[in-house]
XYZ file of C-alpha atoms in Angstrom:
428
model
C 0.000 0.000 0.000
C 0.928 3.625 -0.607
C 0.412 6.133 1.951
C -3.074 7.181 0.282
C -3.983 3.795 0.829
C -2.698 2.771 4.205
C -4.749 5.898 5.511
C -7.653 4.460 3.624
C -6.535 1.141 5.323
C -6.293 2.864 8.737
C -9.928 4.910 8.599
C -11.974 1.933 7.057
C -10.840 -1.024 9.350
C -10.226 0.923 12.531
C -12.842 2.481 14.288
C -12.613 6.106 13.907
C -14.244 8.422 16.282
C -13.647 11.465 14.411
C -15.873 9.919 11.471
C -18.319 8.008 13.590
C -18.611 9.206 16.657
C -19.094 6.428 20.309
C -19.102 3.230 17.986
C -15.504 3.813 17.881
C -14.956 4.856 21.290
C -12.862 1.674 23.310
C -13.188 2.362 27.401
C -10.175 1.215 28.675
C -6.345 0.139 28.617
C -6.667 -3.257 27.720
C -5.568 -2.642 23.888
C -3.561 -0.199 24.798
C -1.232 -2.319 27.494
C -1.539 -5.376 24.569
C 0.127 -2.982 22.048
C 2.495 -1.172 24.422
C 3.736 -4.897 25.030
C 4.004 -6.084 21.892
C 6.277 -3.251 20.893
C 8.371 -3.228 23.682
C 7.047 -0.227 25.653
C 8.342 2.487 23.596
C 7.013 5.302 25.626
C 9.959 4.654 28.486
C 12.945 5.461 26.259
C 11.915 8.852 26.860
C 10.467 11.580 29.087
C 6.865 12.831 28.919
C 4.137 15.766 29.804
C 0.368 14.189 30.115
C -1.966 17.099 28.751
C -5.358 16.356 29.514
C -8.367 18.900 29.744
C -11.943 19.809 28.042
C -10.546 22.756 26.230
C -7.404 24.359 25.351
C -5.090 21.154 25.763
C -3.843 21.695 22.335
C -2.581 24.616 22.669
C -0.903 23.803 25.683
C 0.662 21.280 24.047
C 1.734 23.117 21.075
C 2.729 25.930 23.768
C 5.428 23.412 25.762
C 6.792 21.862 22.890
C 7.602 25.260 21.468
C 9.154 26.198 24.466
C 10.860 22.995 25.261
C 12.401 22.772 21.372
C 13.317 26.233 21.852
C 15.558 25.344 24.878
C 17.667 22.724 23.119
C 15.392 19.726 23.626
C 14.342 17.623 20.508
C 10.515 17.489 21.096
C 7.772 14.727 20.069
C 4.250 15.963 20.037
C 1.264 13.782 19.566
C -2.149 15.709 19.098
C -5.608 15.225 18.225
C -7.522 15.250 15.830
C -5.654 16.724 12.685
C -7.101 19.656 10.310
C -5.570 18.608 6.870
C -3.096 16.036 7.133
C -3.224 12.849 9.634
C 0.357 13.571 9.886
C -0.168 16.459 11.966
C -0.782 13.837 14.811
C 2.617 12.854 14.956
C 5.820 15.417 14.972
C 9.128 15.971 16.069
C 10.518 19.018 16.632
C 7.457 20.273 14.571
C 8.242 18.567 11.753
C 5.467 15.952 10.502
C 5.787 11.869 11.028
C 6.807 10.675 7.476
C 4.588 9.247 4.970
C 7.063 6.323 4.400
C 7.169 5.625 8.144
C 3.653 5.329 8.182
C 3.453 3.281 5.715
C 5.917 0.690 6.839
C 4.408 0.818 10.305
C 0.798 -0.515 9.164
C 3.065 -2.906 6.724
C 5.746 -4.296 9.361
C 3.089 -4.824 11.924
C -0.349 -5.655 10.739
C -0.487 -9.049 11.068
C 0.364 -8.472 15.030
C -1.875 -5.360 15.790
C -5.092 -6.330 13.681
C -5.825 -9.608 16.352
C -6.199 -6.933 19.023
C -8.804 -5.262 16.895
C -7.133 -1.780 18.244
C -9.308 2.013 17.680
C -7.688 3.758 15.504
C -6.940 6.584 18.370
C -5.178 3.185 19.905
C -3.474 2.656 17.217
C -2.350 5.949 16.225
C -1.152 6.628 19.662
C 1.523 3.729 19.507
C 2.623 5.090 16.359
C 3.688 7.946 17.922
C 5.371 6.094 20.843
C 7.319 3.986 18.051
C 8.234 7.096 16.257
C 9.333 9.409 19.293
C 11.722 5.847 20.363
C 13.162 5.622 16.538
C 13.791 9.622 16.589
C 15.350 9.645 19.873
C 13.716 12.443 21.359
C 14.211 13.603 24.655
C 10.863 14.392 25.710
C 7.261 14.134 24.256
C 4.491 15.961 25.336
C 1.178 13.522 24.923
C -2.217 14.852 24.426
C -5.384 12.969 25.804
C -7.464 12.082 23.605
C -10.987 11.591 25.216
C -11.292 12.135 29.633
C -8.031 10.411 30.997
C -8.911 7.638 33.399
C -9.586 5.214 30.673
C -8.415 6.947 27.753
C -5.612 4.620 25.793
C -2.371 7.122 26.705
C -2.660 7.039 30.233
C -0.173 4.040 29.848
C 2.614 6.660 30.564
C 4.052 7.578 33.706
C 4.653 11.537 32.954
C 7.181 13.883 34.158
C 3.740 16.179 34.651
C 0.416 15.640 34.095
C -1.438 18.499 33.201
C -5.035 19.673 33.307
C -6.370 22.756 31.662
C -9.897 22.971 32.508
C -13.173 20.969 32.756
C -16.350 21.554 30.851
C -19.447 19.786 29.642
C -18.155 17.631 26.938
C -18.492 14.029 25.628
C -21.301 13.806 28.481
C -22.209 10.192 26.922
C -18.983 8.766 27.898
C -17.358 11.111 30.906
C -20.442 11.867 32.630
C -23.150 14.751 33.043
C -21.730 16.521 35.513
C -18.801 18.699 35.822
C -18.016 16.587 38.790
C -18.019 13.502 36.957
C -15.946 14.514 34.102
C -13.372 15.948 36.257
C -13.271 12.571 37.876
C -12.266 11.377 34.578
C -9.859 13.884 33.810
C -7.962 13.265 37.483
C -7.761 10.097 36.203
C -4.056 10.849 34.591
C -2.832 12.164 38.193
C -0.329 9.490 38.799
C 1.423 8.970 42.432
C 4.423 11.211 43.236
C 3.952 13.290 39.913
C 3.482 16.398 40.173
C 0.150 18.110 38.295
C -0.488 21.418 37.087
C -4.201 22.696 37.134
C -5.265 25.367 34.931
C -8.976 26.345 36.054
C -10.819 24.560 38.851
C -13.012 25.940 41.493
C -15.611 24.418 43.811
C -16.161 20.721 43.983
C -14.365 20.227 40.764
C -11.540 21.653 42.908
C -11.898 18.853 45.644
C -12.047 16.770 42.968
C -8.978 17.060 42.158
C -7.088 18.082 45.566
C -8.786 14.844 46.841
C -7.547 12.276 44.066
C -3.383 14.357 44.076
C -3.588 13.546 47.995
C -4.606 10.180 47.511
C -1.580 9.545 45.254
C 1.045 11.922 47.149
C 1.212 14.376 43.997
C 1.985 17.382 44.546
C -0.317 19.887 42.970
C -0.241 23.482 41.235
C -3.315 25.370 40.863
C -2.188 27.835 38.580
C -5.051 30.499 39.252
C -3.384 30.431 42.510
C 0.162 31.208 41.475
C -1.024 34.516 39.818
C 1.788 34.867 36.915
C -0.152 37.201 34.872
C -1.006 40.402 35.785
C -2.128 42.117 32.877
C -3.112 40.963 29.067
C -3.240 43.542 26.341
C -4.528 42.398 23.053
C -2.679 43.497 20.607
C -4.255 44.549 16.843
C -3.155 41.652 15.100
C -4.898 39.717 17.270
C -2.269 38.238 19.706
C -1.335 39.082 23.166
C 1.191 40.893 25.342
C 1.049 39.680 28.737
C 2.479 41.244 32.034
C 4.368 38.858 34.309
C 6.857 39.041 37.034
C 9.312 36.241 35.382
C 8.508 37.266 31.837
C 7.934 41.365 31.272
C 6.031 42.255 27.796
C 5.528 38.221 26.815
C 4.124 38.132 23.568
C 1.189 35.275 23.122
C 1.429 34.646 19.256
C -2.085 32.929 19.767
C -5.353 34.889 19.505
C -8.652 34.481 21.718
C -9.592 34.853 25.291
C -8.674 31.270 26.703
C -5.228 31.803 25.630
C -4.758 34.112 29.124
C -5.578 31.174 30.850
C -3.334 28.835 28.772
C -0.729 31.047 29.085
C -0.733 31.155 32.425
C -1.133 27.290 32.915
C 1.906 27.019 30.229
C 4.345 29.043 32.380
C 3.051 27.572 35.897
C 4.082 23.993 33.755
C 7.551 25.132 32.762
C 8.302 25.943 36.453
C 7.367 22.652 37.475
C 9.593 21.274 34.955
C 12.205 23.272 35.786
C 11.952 21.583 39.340
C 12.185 18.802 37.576
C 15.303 19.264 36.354
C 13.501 20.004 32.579
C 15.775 22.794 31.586
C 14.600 25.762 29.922
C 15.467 29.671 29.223
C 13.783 33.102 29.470
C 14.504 33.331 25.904
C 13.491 30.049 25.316
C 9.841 30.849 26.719
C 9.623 34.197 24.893
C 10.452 32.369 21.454
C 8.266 29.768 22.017
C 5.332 31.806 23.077
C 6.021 34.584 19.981
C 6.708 31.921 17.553
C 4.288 28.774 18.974
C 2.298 28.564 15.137
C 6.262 28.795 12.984
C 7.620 26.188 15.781
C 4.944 23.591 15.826
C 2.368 23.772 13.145
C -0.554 24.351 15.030
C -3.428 26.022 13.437
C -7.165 26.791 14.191
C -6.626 28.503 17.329
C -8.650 32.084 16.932
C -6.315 31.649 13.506
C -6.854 35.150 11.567
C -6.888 33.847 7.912
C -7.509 36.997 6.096
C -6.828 40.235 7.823
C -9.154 42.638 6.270
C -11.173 43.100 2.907
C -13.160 41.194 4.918
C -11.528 39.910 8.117
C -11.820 36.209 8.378
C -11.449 34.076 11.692
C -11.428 30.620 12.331
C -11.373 28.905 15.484
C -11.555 24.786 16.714
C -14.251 26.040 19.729
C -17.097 23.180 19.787
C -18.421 23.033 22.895
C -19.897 25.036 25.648
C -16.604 26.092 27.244
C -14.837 26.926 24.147
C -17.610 28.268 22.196
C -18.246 31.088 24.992
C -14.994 32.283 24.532
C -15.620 32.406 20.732
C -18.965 34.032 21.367
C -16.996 36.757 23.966
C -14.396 37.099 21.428
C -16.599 38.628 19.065
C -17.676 41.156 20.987
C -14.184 42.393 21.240
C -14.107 42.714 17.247
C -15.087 45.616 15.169
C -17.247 45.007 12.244
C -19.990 46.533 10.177
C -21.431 42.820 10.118
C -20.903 39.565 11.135
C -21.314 36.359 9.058
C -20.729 33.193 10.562
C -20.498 29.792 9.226
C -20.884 27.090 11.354
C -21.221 23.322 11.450
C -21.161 20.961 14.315
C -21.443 17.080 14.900
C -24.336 15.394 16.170
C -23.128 14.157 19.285
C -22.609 17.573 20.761
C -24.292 19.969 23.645
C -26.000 21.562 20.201
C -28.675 23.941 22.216
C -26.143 25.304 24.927
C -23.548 25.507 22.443
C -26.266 27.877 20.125
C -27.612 29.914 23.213
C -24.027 30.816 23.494
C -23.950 32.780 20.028
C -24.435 36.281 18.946
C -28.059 36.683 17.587
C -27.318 39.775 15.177
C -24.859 37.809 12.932
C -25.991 36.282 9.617
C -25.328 32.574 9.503
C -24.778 29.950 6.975
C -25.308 27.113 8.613
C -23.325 23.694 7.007
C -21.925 20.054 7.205
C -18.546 18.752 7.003
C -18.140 15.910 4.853
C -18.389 13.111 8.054
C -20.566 10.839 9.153
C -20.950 12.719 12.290
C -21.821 15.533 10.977
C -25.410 17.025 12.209
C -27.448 17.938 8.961
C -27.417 21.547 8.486
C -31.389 22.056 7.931
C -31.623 20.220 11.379
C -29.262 23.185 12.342
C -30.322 25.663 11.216
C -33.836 24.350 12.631
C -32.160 24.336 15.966
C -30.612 28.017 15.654
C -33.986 29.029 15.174
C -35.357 28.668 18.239
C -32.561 31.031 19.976
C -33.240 33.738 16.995
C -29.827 32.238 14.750
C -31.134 33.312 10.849
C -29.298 32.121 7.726
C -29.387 29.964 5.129
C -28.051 26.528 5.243
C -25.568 25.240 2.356
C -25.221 21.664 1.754
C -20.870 21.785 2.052
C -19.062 24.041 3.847
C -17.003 25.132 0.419
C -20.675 26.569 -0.829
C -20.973 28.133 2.766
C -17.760 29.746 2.870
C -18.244 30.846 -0.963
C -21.760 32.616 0.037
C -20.358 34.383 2.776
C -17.279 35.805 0.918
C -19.772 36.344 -1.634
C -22.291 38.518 0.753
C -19.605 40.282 2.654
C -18.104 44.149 2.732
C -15.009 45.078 2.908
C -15.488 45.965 6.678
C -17.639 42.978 7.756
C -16.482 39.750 9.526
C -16.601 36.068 8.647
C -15.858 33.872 11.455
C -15.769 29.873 10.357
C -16.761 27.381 13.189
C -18.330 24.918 14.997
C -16.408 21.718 14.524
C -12.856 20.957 13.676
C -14.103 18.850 10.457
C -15.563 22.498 9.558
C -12.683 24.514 9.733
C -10.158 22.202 8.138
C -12.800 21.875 5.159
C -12.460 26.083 5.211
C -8.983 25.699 4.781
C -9.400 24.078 1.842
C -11.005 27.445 0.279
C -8.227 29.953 0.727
């Protein structure tokens, strides 16, 4: 197989949950601790961070691998989901997994991985583990994929576990509380680790002070450490922040939650640092000014077009991250605001819509997945909080119309889903 084909090998036979939503979802490190085996443990050849969190784990990631390349270490980064290219998963030192490589992965090992019957998540995730061993990095920073407790990389035994936030998400499989989702999400607190907490406040607070005592980890509340004391948003979007350790640190990243990731990346850095994880003031002002050059991230309050109109995109799907988005706007100046937006079907779809401006036009769409809530059905829903557009059938026509309707001063923001923004890409 070529590598168009061993993707086509990978999405068909493995259960995807990007495409097709809790069918694919495995509960449990049973696969997981079968593959880890069979390839020899890769994952202790080298140091890692456990990033786990409802929203803004990926740029947290992208945010301490930046930082940590930027001090001399040679990084792996494993994230989740991609936007355009799988291979976006998988990178060293922000440079992509090969195509080759993973194409001689599925090859060399098929025959051993397929009695398992691994997700593909599961088997994605090993990749990465093979790959960081082969490259010889130092340290990799490992995203969660889905809660922590039971999700497939909390095989690892960290350097730090980290924890950005909890919000209502995935409710079918973490729970439909905050309570019980953060339950989940302390699930990657490991004994004698220390962990690095970016919001938390009543019982989701206990939650987590209760489970780091249990285990003898030391814990870091980072609203508590108060390393930022002023955030200026700056007019291409991005941010210069005021800290004791850092004076005038430019965040390269756009959007409100990036105060809070900010300060949950630099209480993380110090913890390293304790560690003995070395790093450098200039290394945290390069990787925080240069996080998107560095690492390849994109769809983070990403600015595609800065005027003639202004176009936004940004990953936001749920309640937490969506409010942002929605509080975001505000901040802009416009004459008007278009919005296209998609979402999948297994989302908080009426919170998530009472969150959004009313006086924006929308065009309401579908990314090309199975997921993927019919956009009459959403626009339907958008409705009844006062959301008026017109739907489109693909998010190209969507993105077309709104270019098409827009003035030079207006603003199109592109959201809703991540299979929504990468399909925007796609258009500029």
């Amino acid at each position: 197989m070529n590598y168009q084909e061993t993707l086509e090998y990978l999405y068909s036979q493995l259960p995807v949950y990007q495409h097709v939503g809790g069918s694919a979802y495995k509960e449990g490190l049973d696969n997981s601790l079968s593959l880890d085996k069979y390839f020899n443990h890769p994952h202790k050849k080298y140091k890692t961070i456990h990033v786990g969190g409802t929203n803004g784990k990926g740029s947290t990631s992208h945010l301490l691998a930046s930082i940590l390349q930027q001090a001399g270490h040679k990084v792996g980064l494993y994230t989740s989901p991609h936007l355009v290219d799988f291979r976006e998963r998988i990178r060293v030192n922000g440079k992509k997994i090969s195509e080759q490589y993973v194409v001689d992965f599925v090859a060399n090992h098929k025959k051993h991985f397929e009695p398992i019957h691994p997700s593909f998540f599961e088997l994605t995730m090993m990749m990465s583990f093979c790959y960081f061993a082969e490259q010889e990095v130092d340290i990799a920073i490992i995203e969660v994929g889905l809660g922590g407790r039971l999700d497939s990389t909390n095989i690892i035994t960290p350097e730090l576990s980290v924890i950005t936030n909890i919000s209502l998400d995935h409710t079918q499989f973490l729970g439909d509380t905050l309570e019980k989702i953060a339950y989940e999400k302390a699930g990657i607190i490991k004994p004698h680790i220390p962990v690095v907490i970016g919001e938390a406040e009543g019982e989701v607070r206990k939650i987590f002070e209760s489970k780091a005592q249990s285990v003898d980890a030391p814990i870091i509340f980072a609203e508590d450490e108060n390393l930022i004391y002023a955030a200026d948003k700056l007019d291409n979007g991005s941010w210069l922040f005021q800290t004791n350790a850092y004076p005038n640190l430019k965040g390269e990243l756009g959007g409100l939650p990036q105060i809070k990731n900010a300060a949950t990346v630099l209480c993380a850095v110090d913890a390293l640092r304790k560690r003995g994880i070395h790093t450098t003031m200039q290394s945290v002002y390069t990787g925080f000014s240069l996080v998107t050059e560095i690492t390849g991230l994109m769809g983070r309050w990403q600015i595609i077009q800065q005027a003639n109109p202004k176009i936004i995109c940004d990953t936001g799907h749920n309640v937490g991250g969506i409010k942002y988005v929605s509080e975001q706007l505000l901040s802009e100046k416009y004459d008007r605001l278009h919005i296209v937006i998609g979402m999948v079907n297994d989302k908080d779809i009426s919170h998530v819509l009472a969150l959004l401006p009313k006086e924006a036009i929308y065009y309401f769409t579908r990314a090309t997945i199975s997921r993927a809530l019919d956009e009459k059905e959403l626009a339907d829903k958008g409705s009844a909080f006062d959301l008026k557009g017109n739907t489109f059938h693909t998010v190209k026509e969507a993105v077309e119309a709104a270019l098409t309707n827009a003035n030079p001063d207006d603003l199109i923001f592109i959201g809703g889903s991540n299979f929504v923004v990468a399909e925007a890409f796609e258009c500029f």
